[in-house]
Structures are given as structure tokens and as C-alpha cells.
Tab-separated table of C-alpha atoms in Angstrom:
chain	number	residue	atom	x	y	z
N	1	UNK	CA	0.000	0.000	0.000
N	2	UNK	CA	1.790	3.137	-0.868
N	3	UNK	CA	-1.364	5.637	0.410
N	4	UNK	CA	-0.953	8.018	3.515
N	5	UNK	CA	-0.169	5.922	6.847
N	6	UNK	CA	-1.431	6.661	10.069
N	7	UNK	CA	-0.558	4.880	13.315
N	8	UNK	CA	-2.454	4.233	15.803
N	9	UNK	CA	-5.615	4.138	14.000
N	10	UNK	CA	-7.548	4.322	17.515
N	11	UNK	CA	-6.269	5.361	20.667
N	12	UNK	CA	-8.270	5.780	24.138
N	13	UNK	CA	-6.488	7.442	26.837
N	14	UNK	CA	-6.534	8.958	29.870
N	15	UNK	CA	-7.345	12.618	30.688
N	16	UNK	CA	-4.021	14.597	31.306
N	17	UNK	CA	-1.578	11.887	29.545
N	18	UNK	CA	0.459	12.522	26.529
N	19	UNK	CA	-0.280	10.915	22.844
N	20	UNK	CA	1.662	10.829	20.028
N	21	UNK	CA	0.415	10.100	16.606
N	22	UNK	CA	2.393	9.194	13.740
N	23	UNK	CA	1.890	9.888	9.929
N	24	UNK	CA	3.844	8.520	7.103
N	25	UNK	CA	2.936	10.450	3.897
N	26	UNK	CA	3.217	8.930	0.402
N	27	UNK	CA	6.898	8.832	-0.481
N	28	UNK	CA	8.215	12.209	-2.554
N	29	UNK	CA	5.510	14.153	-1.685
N	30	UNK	CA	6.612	17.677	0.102
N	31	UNK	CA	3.629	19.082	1.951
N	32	UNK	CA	2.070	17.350	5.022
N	33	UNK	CA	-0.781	18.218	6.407
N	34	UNK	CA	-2.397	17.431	9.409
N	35	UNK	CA	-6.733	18.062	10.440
N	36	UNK	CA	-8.356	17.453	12.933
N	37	UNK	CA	-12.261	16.668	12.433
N	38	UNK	CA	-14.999	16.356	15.005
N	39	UNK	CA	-18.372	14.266	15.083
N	40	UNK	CA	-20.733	16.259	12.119
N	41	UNK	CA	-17.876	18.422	11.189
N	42	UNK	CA	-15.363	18.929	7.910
N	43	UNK	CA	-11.966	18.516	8.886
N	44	UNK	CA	-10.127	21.524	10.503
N	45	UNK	CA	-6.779	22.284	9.529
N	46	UNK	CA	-4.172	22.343	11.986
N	47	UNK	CA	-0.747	22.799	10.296
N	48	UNK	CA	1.216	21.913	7.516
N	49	UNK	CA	5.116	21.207	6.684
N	50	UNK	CA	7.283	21.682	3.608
N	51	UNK	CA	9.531	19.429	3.625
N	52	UNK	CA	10.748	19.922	7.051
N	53	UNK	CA	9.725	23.239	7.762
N	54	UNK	CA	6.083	24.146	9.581
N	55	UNK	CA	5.239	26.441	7.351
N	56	UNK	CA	1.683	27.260	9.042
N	57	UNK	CA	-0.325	26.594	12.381
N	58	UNK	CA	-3.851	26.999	12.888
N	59	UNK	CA	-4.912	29.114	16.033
N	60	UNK	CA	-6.438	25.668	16.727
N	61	UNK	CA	-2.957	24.087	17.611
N	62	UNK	CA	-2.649	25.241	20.745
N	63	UNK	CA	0.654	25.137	22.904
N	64	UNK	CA	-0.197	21.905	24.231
N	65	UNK	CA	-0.277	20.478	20.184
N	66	UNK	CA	3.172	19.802	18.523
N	67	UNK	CA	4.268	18.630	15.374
N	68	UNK	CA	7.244	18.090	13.436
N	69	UNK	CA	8.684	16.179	10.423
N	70	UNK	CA	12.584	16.282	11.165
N	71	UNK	CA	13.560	14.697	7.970
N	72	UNK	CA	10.963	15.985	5.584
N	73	UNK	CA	9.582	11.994	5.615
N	74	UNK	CA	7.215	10.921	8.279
N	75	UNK	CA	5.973	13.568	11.249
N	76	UNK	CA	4.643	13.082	14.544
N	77	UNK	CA	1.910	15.221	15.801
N	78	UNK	CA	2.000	15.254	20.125
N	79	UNK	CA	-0.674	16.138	22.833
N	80	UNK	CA	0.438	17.048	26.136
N	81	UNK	CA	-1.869	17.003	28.887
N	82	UNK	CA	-4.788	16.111	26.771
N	83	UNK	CA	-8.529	17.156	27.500
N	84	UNK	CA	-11.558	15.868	26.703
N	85	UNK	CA	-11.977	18.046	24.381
N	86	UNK	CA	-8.985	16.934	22.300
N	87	UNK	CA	-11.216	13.954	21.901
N	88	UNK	CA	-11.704	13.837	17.532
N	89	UNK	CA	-10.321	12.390	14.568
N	90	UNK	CA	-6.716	13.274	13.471
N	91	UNK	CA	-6.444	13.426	9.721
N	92	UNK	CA	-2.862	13.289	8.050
N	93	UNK	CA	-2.297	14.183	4.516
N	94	UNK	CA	0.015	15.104	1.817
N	95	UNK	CA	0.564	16.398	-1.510
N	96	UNK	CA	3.285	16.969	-3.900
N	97	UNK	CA	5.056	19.849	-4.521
N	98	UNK	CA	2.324	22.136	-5.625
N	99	UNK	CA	1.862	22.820	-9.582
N	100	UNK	CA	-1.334	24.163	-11.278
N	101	UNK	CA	-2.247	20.518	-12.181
N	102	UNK	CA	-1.043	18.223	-9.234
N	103	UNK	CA	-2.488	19.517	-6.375
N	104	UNK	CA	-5.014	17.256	-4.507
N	105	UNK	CA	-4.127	16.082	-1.212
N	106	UNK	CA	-3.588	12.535	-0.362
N	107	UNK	CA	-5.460	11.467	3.057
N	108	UNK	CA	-4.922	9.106	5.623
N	109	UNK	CA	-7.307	6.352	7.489
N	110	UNK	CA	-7.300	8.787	10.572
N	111	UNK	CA	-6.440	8.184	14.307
N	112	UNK	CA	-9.173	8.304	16.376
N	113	UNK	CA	-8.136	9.700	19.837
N	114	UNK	CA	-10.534	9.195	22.845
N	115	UNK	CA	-9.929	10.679	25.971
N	116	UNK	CA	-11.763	9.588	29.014
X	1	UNK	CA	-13.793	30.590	6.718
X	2	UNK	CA	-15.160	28.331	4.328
X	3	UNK	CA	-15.881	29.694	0.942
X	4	UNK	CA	-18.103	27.782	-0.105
X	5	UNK	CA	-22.260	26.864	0.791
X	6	UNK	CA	-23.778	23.544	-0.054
X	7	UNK	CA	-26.903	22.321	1.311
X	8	UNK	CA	-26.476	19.804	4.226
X	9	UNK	CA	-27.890	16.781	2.774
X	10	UNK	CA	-29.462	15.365	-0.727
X	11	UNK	CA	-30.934	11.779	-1.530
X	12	UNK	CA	-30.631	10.228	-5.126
X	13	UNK	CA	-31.994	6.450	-6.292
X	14	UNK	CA	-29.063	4.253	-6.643
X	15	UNK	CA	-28.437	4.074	-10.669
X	16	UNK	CA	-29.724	7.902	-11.447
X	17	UNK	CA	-27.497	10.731	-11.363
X	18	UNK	CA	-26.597	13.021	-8.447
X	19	UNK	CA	-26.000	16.051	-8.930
X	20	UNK	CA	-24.385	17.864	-5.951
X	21	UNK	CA	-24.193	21.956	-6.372
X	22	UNK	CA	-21.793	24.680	-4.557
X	23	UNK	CA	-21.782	28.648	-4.061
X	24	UNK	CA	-18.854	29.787	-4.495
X	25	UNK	CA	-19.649	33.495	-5.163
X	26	UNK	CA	-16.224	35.029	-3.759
X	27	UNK	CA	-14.264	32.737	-5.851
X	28	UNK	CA	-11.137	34.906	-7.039
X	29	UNK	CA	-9.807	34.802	-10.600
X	30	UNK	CA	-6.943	31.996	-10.030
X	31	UNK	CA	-8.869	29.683	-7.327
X	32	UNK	CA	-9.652	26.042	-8.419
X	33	UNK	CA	-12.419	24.342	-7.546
X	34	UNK	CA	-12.292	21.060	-5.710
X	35	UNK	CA	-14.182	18.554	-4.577
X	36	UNK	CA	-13.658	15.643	-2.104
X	37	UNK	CA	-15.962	13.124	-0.785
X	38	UNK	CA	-15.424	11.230	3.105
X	39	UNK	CA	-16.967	8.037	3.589
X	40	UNK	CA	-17.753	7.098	6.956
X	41	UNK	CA	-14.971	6.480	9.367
X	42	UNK	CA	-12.006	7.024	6.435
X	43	UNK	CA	-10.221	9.959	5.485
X	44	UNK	CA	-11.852	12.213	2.728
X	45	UNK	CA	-10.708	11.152	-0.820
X	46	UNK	CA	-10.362	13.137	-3.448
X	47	UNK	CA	-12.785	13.503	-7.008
X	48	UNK	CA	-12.185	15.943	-8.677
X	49	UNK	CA	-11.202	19.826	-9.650
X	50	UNK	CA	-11.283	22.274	-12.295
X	51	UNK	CA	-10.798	26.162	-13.043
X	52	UNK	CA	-12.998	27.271	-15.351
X	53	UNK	CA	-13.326	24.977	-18.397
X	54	UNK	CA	-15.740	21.253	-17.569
X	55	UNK	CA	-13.754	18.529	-16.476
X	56	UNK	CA	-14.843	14.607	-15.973
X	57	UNK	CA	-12.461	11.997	-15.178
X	58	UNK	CA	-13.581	8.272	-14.099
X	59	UNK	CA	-15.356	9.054	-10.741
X	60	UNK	CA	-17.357	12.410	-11.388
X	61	UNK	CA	-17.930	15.425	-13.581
X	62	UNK	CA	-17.193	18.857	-12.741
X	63	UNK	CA	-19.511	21.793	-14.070
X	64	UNK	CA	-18.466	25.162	-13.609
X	65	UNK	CA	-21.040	27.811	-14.491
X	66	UNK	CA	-19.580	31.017	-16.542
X	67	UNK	CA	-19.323	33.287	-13.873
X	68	UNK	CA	-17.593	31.276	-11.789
X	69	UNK	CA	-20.146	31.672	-8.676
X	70	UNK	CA	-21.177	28.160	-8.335
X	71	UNK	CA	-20.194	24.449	-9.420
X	72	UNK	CA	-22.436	21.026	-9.729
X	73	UNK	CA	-20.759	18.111	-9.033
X	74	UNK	CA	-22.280	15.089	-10.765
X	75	UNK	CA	-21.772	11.445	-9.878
X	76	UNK	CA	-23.855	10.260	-13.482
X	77	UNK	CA	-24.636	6.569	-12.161
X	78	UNK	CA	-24.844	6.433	-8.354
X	79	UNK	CA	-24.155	3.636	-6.624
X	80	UNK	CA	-24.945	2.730	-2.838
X	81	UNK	CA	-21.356	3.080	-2.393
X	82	UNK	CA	-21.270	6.459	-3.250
X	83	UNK	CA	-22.903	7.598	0.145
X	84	UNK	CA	-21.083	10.285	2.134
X	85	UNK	CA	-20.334	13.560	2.697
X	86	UNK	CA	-19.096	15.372	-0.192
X	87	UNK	CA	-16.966	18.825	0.308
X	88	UNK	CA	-17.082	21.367	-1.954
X	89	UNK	CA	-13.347	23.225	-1.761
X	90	UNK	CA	-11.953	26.739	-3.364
X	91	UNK	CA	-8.406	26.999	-3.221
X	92	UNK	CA	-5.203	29.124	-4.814
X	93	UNK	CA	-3.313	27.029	-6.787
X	94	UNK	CA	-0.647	29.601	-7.633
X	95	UNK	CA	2.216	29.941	-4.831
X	96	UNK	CA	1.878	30.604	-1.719
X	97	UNK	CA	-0.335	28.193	0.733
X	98	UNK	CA	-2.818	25.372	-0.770
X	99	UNK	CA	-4.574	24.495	2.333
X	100	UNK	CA	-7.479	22.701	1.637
X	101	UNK	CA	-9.936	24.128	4.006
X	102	UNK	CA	-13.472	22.114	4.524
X	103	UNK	CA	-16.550	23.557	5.503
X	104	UNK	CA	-19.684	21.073	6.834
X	105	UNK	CA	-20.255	19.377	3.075
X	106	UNK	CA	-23.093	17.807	2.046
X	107	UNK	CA	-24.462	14.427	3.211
X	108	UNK	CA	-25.467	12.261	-0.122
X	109	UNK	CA	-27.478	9.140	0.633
X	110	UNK	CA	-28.205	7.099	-2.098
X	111	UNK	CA	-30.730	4.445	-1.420
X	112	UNK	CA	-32.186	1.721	-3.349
């Protein structure tokens, strides 16, 4: 399968614990994205890399949200202290380097993040 | 802020066509058009996109009205499996950011 990989694909923890998701994007392709989406919502943006470099964050991504993608491969997007409210759908995608006929992003399956 | 407005939800009878509009009446001079589709529980998947011209590939076509202002999406033969939400997307193609940015989409059920 060479789609967009996302792993865990569910994860249930405990209010005020850390989680770290992981996203492997389809090989060669520059910008990463990553959503979050809700119950009866679109998917909200959250940030995106090039290449390595976080390029734009969402007033969404609060300080207790980090991401990175050190090697311009796979990133990892972290929740510190998580709420109940953190409780959604992670979404990672990617597209290739953007040109007036390639631009569609790629998405992944989605982690689903419950915190109890 | 989305650009876009689509209605929250349509029906269709599996095997007729569906024809899904958009608003788009702020659209700018060199934003696309795209649209995506999620099916429950995966990540949204991508159809389709245009400019200004018609397009149609295997899954959909795209009609753009001359103005610009609004777009129908048309699936011509759908299929159960065509059920979800479909999002309706304006971006800038040319430099800068391509962020795909979803509003609430519309909910297609196609039933027998």
C-alpha cells in the first residue's frame, strides 16, 4: 500500500496523559498536512510542513499540540496534557510539490483519539 | 472561513445521477475548484477539480457555471457506495499556501 499511513488508527487514553500520533505520507511528496475533524464536522486544519519546515499553524494548535517532520519523511503530531476536548479524529495528509495541475491532497485512514 | 455553501444533505436512487451543487460566489480569478468526498470512518478522498473549463475523469464530472459563482458536481450513475459527505473546496493554486480548508459538506445518501 503506498497511500498516507497513520498509526495508531484508535487510541483511548486517559485525561491529562500525553499521545503521540504518527503519519507517514506517500513517499516524494513535500507538503504534510495534518486536520483534525470532530463528530458532524469537515476537517479543521491544523498545520502543515514543507519538507521539514512548519510552514503554518492553525490558532487551533494550541501550545499543548506539537508537530514536526525532522527529515521531511514521516511527522509526529504530540498532545500534552490532553482534554476531553482533544477527543476527535486526526487526519494526516500530503501532496506533492504544488503545480497548477497536481495539487489534490492525499489522506490518511485517521487516528481516532478518545480521551476519558 | 469556508468559501463555499452547499446544502447539508441530498438523496438520489441508486443508478440515477446526483448532482451535488456549490456557491462559491467570492471565488477569485486563479482559485480552483475542488471537490472531495469522506466516507464514513475514512479519510476524505479526493474527485475531482477544475478552473474554469468542464472537467470529468472516471469518478465524477465537474460543471463550472460562466461566472464562476457556483459548481455542480455530478456522480452520473450512483451507486450505494457512493454515500457520504461530499466537500465542496476553493483553493489558490498559484504559490503561496494550498490548504485545503473544509466547511460542513453535504451528506449524499443514495438508497435503493
Amino acid at each position: 500500500d503506498t497511500g498516507v499511513s497513520q498509526d495508531p488508527r484508535h487510541k483511548i487514553t486517559k485525561r491529562g496523559q500525553n499521545v503521540t500520533f504518527r503519519c507517514d505520507p506517500i513517499s516524494e511528496h513535500n507538503r504534510l498536512y495534518w486536520y483534525r475533524q470532530t463528530l458532524g464536522q469537515g476537517p479543521e486544519f491544523l498545520t502543515y510542513f514543507q519538507n521539514e519546515a512548519q510552514l503554518e499553524k492553525s490558532r487551533l494548535l494550541s501550545d499543548r499540540f506539537s508537530a514536526e517532520r525532522p527529515k521531511g519523511s514521516f511527522s509526529t503530531l504530540e498532545i500534552q496534557r490532553t482534554e476531553q476536548g482533544d477527543s476527535a479524529m486526526y487526519l494526516c495528509a500530503s501532496s506533492p510539490t504544488l503545480t497548477l495541475m497536481n495539487t489534490e491532497a492525499f489522506f490518511g485512514q485517521g487516528t481516532r483519539l478518545t480521551v476519558v | 472561513d469556508a468559501k463555499t455553501t452547499q446544502p447539508p444533505s441530498m438523496d438520489c436512487a441508486e443508478g440515477r445521477a446526483a448532482n451535488l451543487p456549490c456557491n462559491h460566489s467570492t471565488i477569485s480569478g486563479n482559485e480552483y475548484v475542488y471537490w472531495y468526498r469522506q466516507i464514513h470512518s475514512q479519510g476524505p478522498q479526493y474527485i475531482i477539480h477544475g478552473l474554469k473549463n468542464n472537467e470529468t475523469n472516471e469518478m465524477a464530472s465537474l460543471i463550472i457555471t460562466e461566472d464562476r459563482k457556483s459548481s455542480t458536481l455530478i456522480l452520473p450513475h450512483a451507486t450505494l457506495r457512493d454515500t457520504a459527505v461530499y466537500y465542496c473546496i476553493v483553493s489558490s493554486a498559484s504559490g503561496g499556501s494550498y490548504i485545503p480548508t473544509f466547511g460542513r459538506g453535504t451528506s449524499l445518501i443514495v438508497h435503493p
